[in-house]
């Protein structure tokens, strides 16, 4: 006979702290008339329940199936225990600490509907309160200093809850039970407007009036400061550009709601889901012709980056203003400001006033950026992974040794990992100055504390001059692992999808140091997590001026023209570049006898963009290739010839055809479409050939060039039509923001 009663214990790990998991357990246990207890510890949630067998069975099933929306359960098995005879109720016990930290920490989440309704209700005590939150929303990662995730270990520790907030906090049936940032106007953080003349006593209203009048206001948000201004006045937006020293790169917009966003951009169903998601990323979408947006918001781009408000403070401001430019609070190339004194110093002269609050930010975090893709792949493409997604963990099976991976140099992130889990850090930026390097160091130290990772292995890029490599090699008492840049791209995509390989990988980006010491960037690899072979690559050409070639794409136009016409050729300046490139400099570059060779696909796209007259000189990385993609004529189905023999992708005929078409007056959009189609077709053919020779059916597309939606969709289609299974990074960017995770995957697979 089956016993009438049973007792089980459960350890539930993942993101289960600060997301309402214990109240969920409490309510479920009471509903099923069970006794026992639940508490947090460093690893997650631990509980015991006892009662009727049927009720216990239901509990074990529903505690996972009906988990709170912000939770993410990685494990939760039940263990039979002996019955206890002295319990009469179900209790939530105080958190325990003392062991190694392993509990997941939730990312910061957008204001939920219930909190927003309170904030907008004149009869509610939180009416108009810019820090309203509950267990289903609000700050998490940016305020947490350690685990277990309890108020004393957050930046809310200095705010003493009033009686009503304390009652909510201690009531397991209230949605604010143990909501660590819980507060109200009586006891919580407050807003202040600094640097403005005159005051109505309402800082938010005063800030709105300043913005409406054309001022630039620095606004303290969840993970740092934004610089905000009205988007419809060219003089205002141009002033922000000049002060911030951001010449061309697009600004993001924040719209009050979906209706306001639809006045700015056209949204597919997939883009709308991304926009409204609890992560609240910036979504790249097609600009509407009638959008009331100044040209300087996104110069030369057919797209706009739009996001919705994700804090009550944002909602309150946007209720007044509808749409705002909302860009990172920094000078170009510096990390975002997040400490008040630092913001006052660094943003002085940029912002006319600062809208600040007294809730400290522990860890700076930029906004995330995504775009949607179509075709047969048709999934979101992560461009920058930060707020809303970090510090969510990824699985990394086979990794047992605590590991730190230091990433590359551009779009820097890092990764800490242990026990089969990896935590990829927030977007840091380009490691080219002291401020960004300091942010990189601070982020690593915080993640090591938060997830109790003391690295025994440190992985890094092959390039000796990257600041991330230097940092890795300065670590003492660790084993270092050098990982080739493009192998890390391949391995990262495989590991993210739970694959070990082998696979054929088209890894296209700007530049990365190759295993042979050359400058790679258009690679056809065959391999898996532990190793790889270079089975093919883009035709190698000189890289005149090194990094200058990325800043002056006309150099690559010259190089590729000369490669196409013959080594002894002296190409004339194409018509599209006349008057835009100094003839003396053109001749000087043409006369360079030797230069480092490169297989960079990114530089090929730059060169073709320059041939089209789109961007002979750029001010930010990838600008020329982005403009080439942006002008693609979707109705053009022709393709330039790109040869593929002995594993070498040879686009010389395509370059000549593009140059002839431009000279004949063919529209840049048609030229761009034919070029994209030619490269995609050749890539698919080359990958299929390598896969057939190796007997594999799996293909990987990664590297920063595959941020190009047109190229990605066309290449995926070509691979699928040839019978290959295709993987593309999804939870991580295909650009160098995913490199660190790939390095960790390689280090784990190569363990001695």
PDB file of N, CA and C in Angstrom, residues 468-532:
ATOM      1  N   UNK A 468      42.813  43.445 -23.262  1.00  0.00           N
ATOM      2  CA  UNK A 468      42.236  42.269 -22.603  1.00  0.00           C
ATOM      3  C   UNK A 468      43.267  41.152 -22.488  1.00  0.00           C
ATOM      4  N   UNK A 469      44.118  40.994 -23.519  1.00  0.00           N
ATOM      5  CA  UNK A 469      45.183  39.987 -23.463  1.00  0.00           C
ATOM      6  C   UNK A 469      46.208  40.352 -22.399  1.00  0.00           C
ATOM      7  N   UNK A 470      46.583  41.611 -22.370  1.00  0.00           N
ATOM      8  CA  UNK A 470      47.556  42.047 -21.364  1.00  0.00           C
ATOM      9  C   UNK A 470      47.015  41.825 -19.953  1.00  0.00           C
ATOM     10  N   UNK A 471      45.725  42.142 -19.771  1.00  0.00           N
ATOM     11  CA  UNK A 471      45.109  41.910 -18.459  1.00  0.00           C
ATOM     12  C   UNK A 471      45.196  40.431 -18.098  1.00  0.00           C
ATOM     13  N   UNK A 472      44.865  39.562 -19.062  1.00  0.00           N
ATOM     14  CA  UNK A 472      44.884  38.119 -18.794  1.00  0.00           C
ATOM     15  C   UNK A 472      46.274  37.645 -18.399  1.00  0.00           C
ATOM     16  N   UNK A 473      47.284  38.119 -19.111  1.00  0.00           N
ATOM     17  CA  UNK A 473      48.646  37.654 -18.856  1.00  0.00           C
ATOM     18  C   UNK A 473      49.220  38.234 -17.572  1.00  0.00           C
ATOM     19  N   UNK A 474      48.592  39.279 -17.034  1.00  0.00           N
ATOM     20  CA  UNK A 474      49.044  39.841 -15.756  1.00  0.00           C
ATOM     21  C   UNK A 474      48.460  39.114 -14.553  1.00  0.00           C
ATOM     22  N   UNK A 475      47.433  38.276 -14.785  1.00  0.00           N
ATOM     23  CA  UNK A 475      46.847  37.522 -13.673  1.00  0.00           C
ATOM     24  C   UNK A 475      47.866  36.514 -13.163  1.00  0.00           C
ATOM     25  N   UNK A 476      47.984  36.417 -11.858  1.00  0.00           N
ATOM     26  CA  UNK A 476      48.961  35.513 -11.260  1.00  0.00           C
ATOM     27  C   UNK A 476      48.292  34.235 -10.760  1.00  0.00           C
ATOM     28  N   UNK A 477      49.050  33.160 -10.766  1.00  0.00           N
ATOM     29  CA  UNK A 477      48.578  31.900 -10.217  1.00  0.00           C
ATOM     30  C   UNK A 477      47.510  31.208 -11.034  1.00  0.00           C
ATOM     31  N   UNK A 478      47.489  31.455 -12.337  1.00  0.00           N
ATOM     32  CA  UNK A 478      46.482  30.850 -13.210  1.00  0.00           C
ATOM     33  C   UNK A 478      47.171  30.225 -14.420  1.00  0.00           C
ATOM     34  N   UNK A 479      46.456  29.318 -15.069  1.00  0.00           N
ATOM     35  CA  UNK A 479      46.908  28.776 -16.354  1.00  0.00           C
ATOM     36  C   UNK A 479      46.242  29.575 -17.461  1.00  0.00           C
ATOM     37  N   UNK A 480      47.018  30.138 -18.356  1.00  0.00           N
ATOM     38  CA  UNK A 480      46.452  30.936 -19.440  1.00  0.00           C
ATOM     39  C   UNK A 480      46.298  30.090 -20.696  1.00  0.00           C
ATOM     40  N   UNK A 481      45.238  30.372 -21.435  1.00  0.00           N
ATOM     41  CA  UNK A 481      44.937  29.669 -22.680  1.00  0.00           C
ATOM     42  C   UNK A 481      44.709  30.710 -23.763  1.00  0.00           C
ATOM     43  N   UNK A 482      45.555  30.690 -24.800  1.00  0.00           N
ATOM     44  CA  UNK A 482      45.392  31.604 -25.928  1.00  0.00           C
ATOM     45  C   UNK A 482      44.450  30.966 -26.946  1.00  0.00           C
ATOM     46  N   UNK A 483      43.434  31.712 -27.363  1.00  0.00           N
ATOM     47  CA  UNK A 483      42.412  31.180 -28.274  1.00  0.00           C
ATOM     48  C   UNK A 483      42.374  32.051 -29.526  1.00  0.00           C
ATOM     49  N   UNK A 484      42.504  31.424 -30.689  1.00  0.00           N
ATOM     50  CA  UNK A 484      42.441  32.168 -31.941  1.00  0.00           C
ATOM     51  C   UNK A 484      41.060  32.815 -32.083  1.00  0.00           C
ATOM     52  N   UNK A 485      41.048  34.029 -32.529  1.00  0.00           N
ATOM     53  CA  UNK A 485      39.860  34.884 -32.558  1.00  0.00           C
ATOM     54  C   UNK A 485      38.679  34.231 -33.266  1.00  0.00           C
ATOM     55  N   UNK A 486      38.890  33.709 -34.452  1.00  0.00           N
ATOM     56  CA  UNK A 486      37.781  33.178 -35.251  1.00  0.00           C
ATOM     57  C   UNK A 486      37.345  31.802 -34.765  1.00  0.00           C
ATOM     58  N   UNK A 487      38.281  31.065 -34.176  1.00  0.00           N
ATOM     59  CA  UNK A 487      37.890  29.814 -33.516  1.00  0.00           C
ATOM     60  C   UNK A 487      36.952  30.107 -32.349  1.00  0.00           C
ATOM     61  N   UNK A 488      37.218  31.191 -31.616  1.00  0.00           N
ATOM     62  CA  UNK A 488      36.327  31.562 -30.505  1.00  0.00           C
ATOM     63  C   UNK A 488      34.927  31.873 -31.011  1.00  0.00           C
ATOM     64  N   UNK A 489      34.817  32.561 -32.165  1.00  0.00           N
ATOM     65  CA  UNK A 489      33.498  32.809 -32.761  1.00  0.00           C
ATOM     66  C   UNK A 489      32.787  31.489 -33.071  1.00  0.00           C
ATOM     67  N   UNK A 490      33.498  30.568 -33.709  1.00  0.00           N
ATOM     68  CA  UNK A 490      32.918  29.269 -34.066  1.00  0.00           C
ATOM     69  C   UNK A 490      32.496  28.505 -32.822  1.00  0.00           C
ATOM     70  N   UNK A 491      33.385  28.409 -31.843  1.00  0.00           N
ATOM     71  CA  UNK A 491      33.112  27.637 -30.635  1.00  0.00           C
ATOM     72  C   UNK A 491      31.981  28.244 -29.821  1.00  0.00           C
ATOM     73  N   UNK A 492      31.937  29.576 -29.763  1.00  0.00           N
ATOM     74  CA  UNK A 492      30.887  30.225 -28.991  1.00  0.00           C
ATOM     75  C   UNK A 492      29.508  29.920 -29.535  1.00  0.00           C
ATOM     76  N   UNK A 493      29.368  29.949 -30.852  1.00  0.00           N
ATOM     77  CA  UNK A 493      28.067  29.640 -31.455  1.00  0.00           C
ATOM     78  C   UNK A 493      27.699  28.181 -31.222  1.00  0.00           C
ATOM     79  N   UNK A 494      28.656  27.275 -31.397  1.00  0.00           N
ATOM     80  CA  UNK A 494      28.386  25.857 -31.147  1.00  0.00           C
ATOM     81  C   UNK A 494      27.952  25.630 -29.699  1.00  0.00           C
ATOM     82  N   UNK A 495      28.720  26.173 -28.748  1.00  0.00           N
ATOM     83  CA  UNK A 495      28.429  25.938 -27.332  1.00  0.00           C
ATOM     84  C   UNK A 495      27.087  26.520 -26.931  1.00  0.00           C
ATOM     85  N   UNK A 496      26.755  27.687 -27.462  1.00  0.00           N
ATOM     86  CA  UNK A 496      25.465  28.295 -27.132  1.00  0.00           C
ATOM     87  C   UNK A 496      24.311  27.379 -27.508  1.00  0.00           C
ATOM     88  N   UNK A 497      24.463  26.656 -28.598  1.00  0.00           N
ATOM     89  CA  UNK A 497      23.407  25.763 -29.070  1.00  0.00           C
ATOM     90  C   UNK A 497      23.583  24.333 -28.561  1.00  0.00           C
ATOM     91  N   UNK A 498      24.526  24.124 -27.644  1.00  0.00           N
ATOM     92  CA  UNK A 498      24.713  22.796 -27.069  1.00  0.00           C
ATOM     93  C   UNK A 498      25.353  21.806 -28.013  1.00  0.00           C
ATOM     94  N   UNK A 499      26.109  22.297 -28.968  1.00  0.00           N
ATOM     95  CA  UNK A 499      26.769  21.442 -29.957  1.00  0.00           C
ATOM     96  C   UNK A 499      28.275  21.433 -29.698  1.00  0.00           C
ATOM     97  N   UNK A 500      28.912  20.309 -30.050  1.00  0.00           N
ATOM     98  CA  UNK A 500      30.363  20.205 -29.911  1.00  0.00           C
ATOM     99  C   UNK A 500      31.070  20.244 -31.252  1.00  0.00           C
ATOM    100  N   UNK A 501      30.320  20.097 -32.363  1.00  0.00           N
ATOM    101  CA  UNK A 501      30.918  20.022 -33.677  1.00  0.00           C
ATOM    102  C   UNK A 501      31.206  18.569 -34.039  1.00  0.00           C
ATOM    103  N   UNK A 502      31.881  18.325 -35.150  1.00  0.00           N
ATOM    104  CA  UNK A 502      32.463  19.329 -36.038  1.00  0.00           C
ATOM    105  C   UNK A 502      31.407  20.045 -36.876  1.00  0.00           C
ATOM    106  N   UNK A 503      31.765  21.230 -37.313  1.00  0.00           N
ATOM    107  CA  UNK A 503      30.908  22.031 -38.170  1.00  0.00           C
ATOM    108  C   UNK A 503      31.791  22.833 -39.102  1.00  0.00           C
ATOM    109  N   UNK A 504      31.227  23.215 -40.220  1.00  0.00           N
ATOM    110  CA  UNK A 504      31.904  24.173 -41.084  1.00  0.00           C
ATOM    111  C   UNK A 504      31.422  25.556 -40.677  1.00  0.00           C
ATOM    112  N   UNK A 505      32.356  26.478 -40.554  1.00  0.00           N
ATOM    113  CA  UNK A 505      31.990  27.822 -40.093  1.00  0.00           C
ATOM    114  C   UNK A 505      32.460  28.891 -41.044  1.00  0.00           C
ATOM    115  N   UNK A 506      31.540  29.750 -41.453  1.00  0.00           N
ATOM    116  CA  UNK A 506      31.905  30.967 -42.166  1.00  0.00           C
ATOM    117  C   UNK A 506      31.987  32.070 -41.118  1.00  0.00           C
ATOM    118  N   UNK A 507      33.185  32.477 -40.788  1.00  0.00           N
ATOM    119  CA  UNK A 507      33.418  33.461 -39.727  1.00  0.00           C
ATOM    120  C   UNK A 507      33.962  34.723 -40.385  1.00  0.00           C
ATOM    121  N   UNK A 508      33.079  35.704 -40.516  1.00  0.00           N
ATOM    122  CA  UNK A 508      33.413  36.935 -41.237  1.00  0.00           C
ATOM    123  C   UNK A 508      33.389  38.128 -40.286  1.00  0.00           C
ATOM    124  N   UNK A 509      34.484  38.861 -40.218  1.00  0.00           N
ATOM    125  CA  UNK A 509      34.506  40.051 -39.364  1.00  0.00           C
ATOM    126  C   UNK A 509      35.503  41.056 -39.901  1.00  0.00           C
ATOM    127  N   UNK A 510      35.899  41.993 -39.050  1.00  0.00           N
ATOM    128  CA  UNK A 510      36.867  42.994 -39.455  1.00  0.00           C
ATOM    129  C   UNK A 510      38.255  42.396 -39.509  1.00  0.00           C
ATOM    130  N   UNK A 511      38.901  42.301 -38.369  1.00  0.00           N
ATOM    131  CA  UNK A 511      40.222  41.691 -38.314  1.00  0.00           C
ATOM    132  C   UNK A 511      40.393  40.922 -37.021  1.00  0.00           C
ATOM    133  N   UNK A 512      41.229  39.901 -37.072  1.00  0.00           N
ATOM    134  CA  UNK A 512      41.625  39.128 -35.915  1.00  0.00           C
ATOM    135  C   UNK A 512      42.933  38.441 -36.245  1.00  0.00           C
ATOM    136  N   UNK A 513      43.794  38.307 -35.258  1.00  0.00           N
ATOM    137  CA  UNK A 513      45.103  37.707 -35.505  1.00  0.00           C
ATOM    138  C   UNK A 513      44.946  36.226 -35.797  1.00  0.00           C
ATOM    139  N   UNK A 514      45.489  35.800 -36.936  1.00  0.00           N
ATOM    140  CA  UNK A 514      45.375  34.405 -37.338  1.00  0.00           C
ATOM    141  C   UNK A 514      46.404  33.520 -36.670  1.00  0.00           C
ATOM    142  N   UNK A 515      46.193  32.220 -36.787  1.00  0.00           N
ATOM    143  CA  UNK A 515      47.114  31.253 -36.204  1.00  0.00           C
ATOM    144  C   UNK A 515      48.486  31.314 -36.863  1.00  0.00           C
ATOM    145  N   UNK A 516      48.548  31.859 -38.089  1.00  0.00           N
ATOM    146  CA  UNK A 516      49.824  31.987 -38.807  1.00  0.00           C
ATOM    147  C   UNK A 516      50.453  33.358 -38.643  1.00  0.00           C
ATOM    148  N   UNK A 517      49.869  34.197 -37.795  1.00  0.00           N
ATOM    149  CA  UNK A 517      50.401  35.534 -37.574  1.00  0.00           C
ATOM    150  C   UNK A 517      49.890  36.574 -38.537  1.00  0.00           C
ATOM    151  N   UNK A 518      49.088  36.163 -39.531  1.00  0.00           N
ATOM    152  CA  UNK A 518      48.521  37.103 -40.494  1.00  0.00           C
ATOM    153  C   UNK A 518      47.216  37.684 -39.958  1.00  0.00           C
ATOM    154  N   UNK A 519      46.710  38.702 -40.673  1.00  0.00           N
ATOM    155  CA  UNK A 519      45.464  39.356 -40.271  1.00  0.00           C
ATOM    156  C   UNK A 519      44.305  38.649 -40.973  1.00  0.00           C
ATOM    157  N   UNK A 520      43.529  37.879 -40.211  1.00  0.00           N
ATOM    158  CA  UNK A 520      42.393  37.145 -40.762  1.00  0.00           C
ATOM    159  C   UNK A 520      41.120  37.979 -40.639  1.00  0.00           C
ATOM    160  N   UNK A 521      40.058  37.498 -41.295  1.00  0.00           N
ATOM    161  CA  UNK A 521      38.777  38.190 -41.175  1.00  0.00           C
ATOM    162  C   UNK A 521      37.695  37.680 -42.103  1.00  0.00           C
ATOM    163  N   UNK A 522      38.033  36.762 -43.017  1.00  0.00           N
ATOM    164  CA  UNK A 522      37.033  36.147 -43.891  1.00  0.00           C
ATOM    165  C   UNK A 522      37.333  34.678 -43.966  1.00  0.00           C
ATOM    166  N   UNK A 523      36.956  33.920 -42.902  1.00  0.00           N
ATOM    167  CA  UNK A 523      37.481  32.570 -42.703  1.00  0.00           C
ATOM    168  C   UNK A 523      36.441  31.478 -42.910  1.00  0.00           C
ATOM    169  N   UNK A 524      36.882  30.395 -43.529  1.00  0.00           N
ATOM    170  CA  UNK A 524      36.082  29.180 -43.666  1.00  0.00           C
ATOM    171  C   UNK A 524      36.778  28.109 -42.841  1.00  0.00           C
ATOM    172  N   UNK A 525      36.203  27.804 -41.704  1.00  0.00           N
ATOM    173  CA  UNK A 525      36.825  26.893 -40.740  1.00  0.00           C
ATOM    174  C   UNK A 525      36.067  25.577 -40.680  1.00  0.00           C
ATOM    175  N   UNK A 526      36.767  24.541 -40.301  1.00  0.00           N
ATOM    176  CA  UNK A 526      36.152  23.247 -40.009  1.00  0.00           C
ATOM    177  C   UNK A 526      36.644  22.827 -38.642  1.00  0.00           C
ATOM    178  N   UNK A 527      35.735  22.613 -37.707  1.00  0.00           N
ATOM    179  CA  UNK A 527      36.184  22.220 -36.382  1.00  0.00           C
ATOM    180  C   UNK A 527      35.075  22.231 -35.363  1.00  0.00           C
ATOM    181  N   UNK A 528      35.500  22.133 -34.119  1.00  0.00           N
ATOM    182  CA  UNK A 528      34.557  22.095 -33.013  1.00  0.00           C
ATOM    183  C   UNK A 528      35.061  22.935 -31.865  1.00  0.00           C
ATOM    184  N   UNK A 529      34.746  22.504 -30.649  1.00  0.00           N
ATOM    185  CA  UNK A 529      35.121  23.293 -29.486  1.00  0.00           C
ATOM    186  C   UNK A 529      36.615  23.246 -29.215  1.00  0.00           C
ATOM    187  N   UNK A 530      37.236  22.089 -29.401  1.00  0.00           N
ATOM    188  CA  UNK A 530      38.631  21.938 -28.995  1.00  0.00           C
ATOM    189  C   UNK A 530      39.621  22.433 -30.033  1.00  0.00           C
ATOM    190  N   UNK A 531      39.300  22.267 -31.325  1.00  0.00           N
ATOM    191  CA  UNK A 531      40.287  22.639 -32.335  1.00  0.00           C
ATOM    192  C   UNK A 531      39.589  22.956 -33.652  1.00  0.00           C
ATOM    193  N   UNK A 532      40.377  23.375 -34.633  1.00  0.00           N
ATOM    194  CA  UNK A 532      39.813  23.741 -35.927  1.00  0.00           C
ATOM    195  C   UNK A 532      40.884  23.637 -37.001  1.00  0.00           C
TER     196      UNK A 532
END
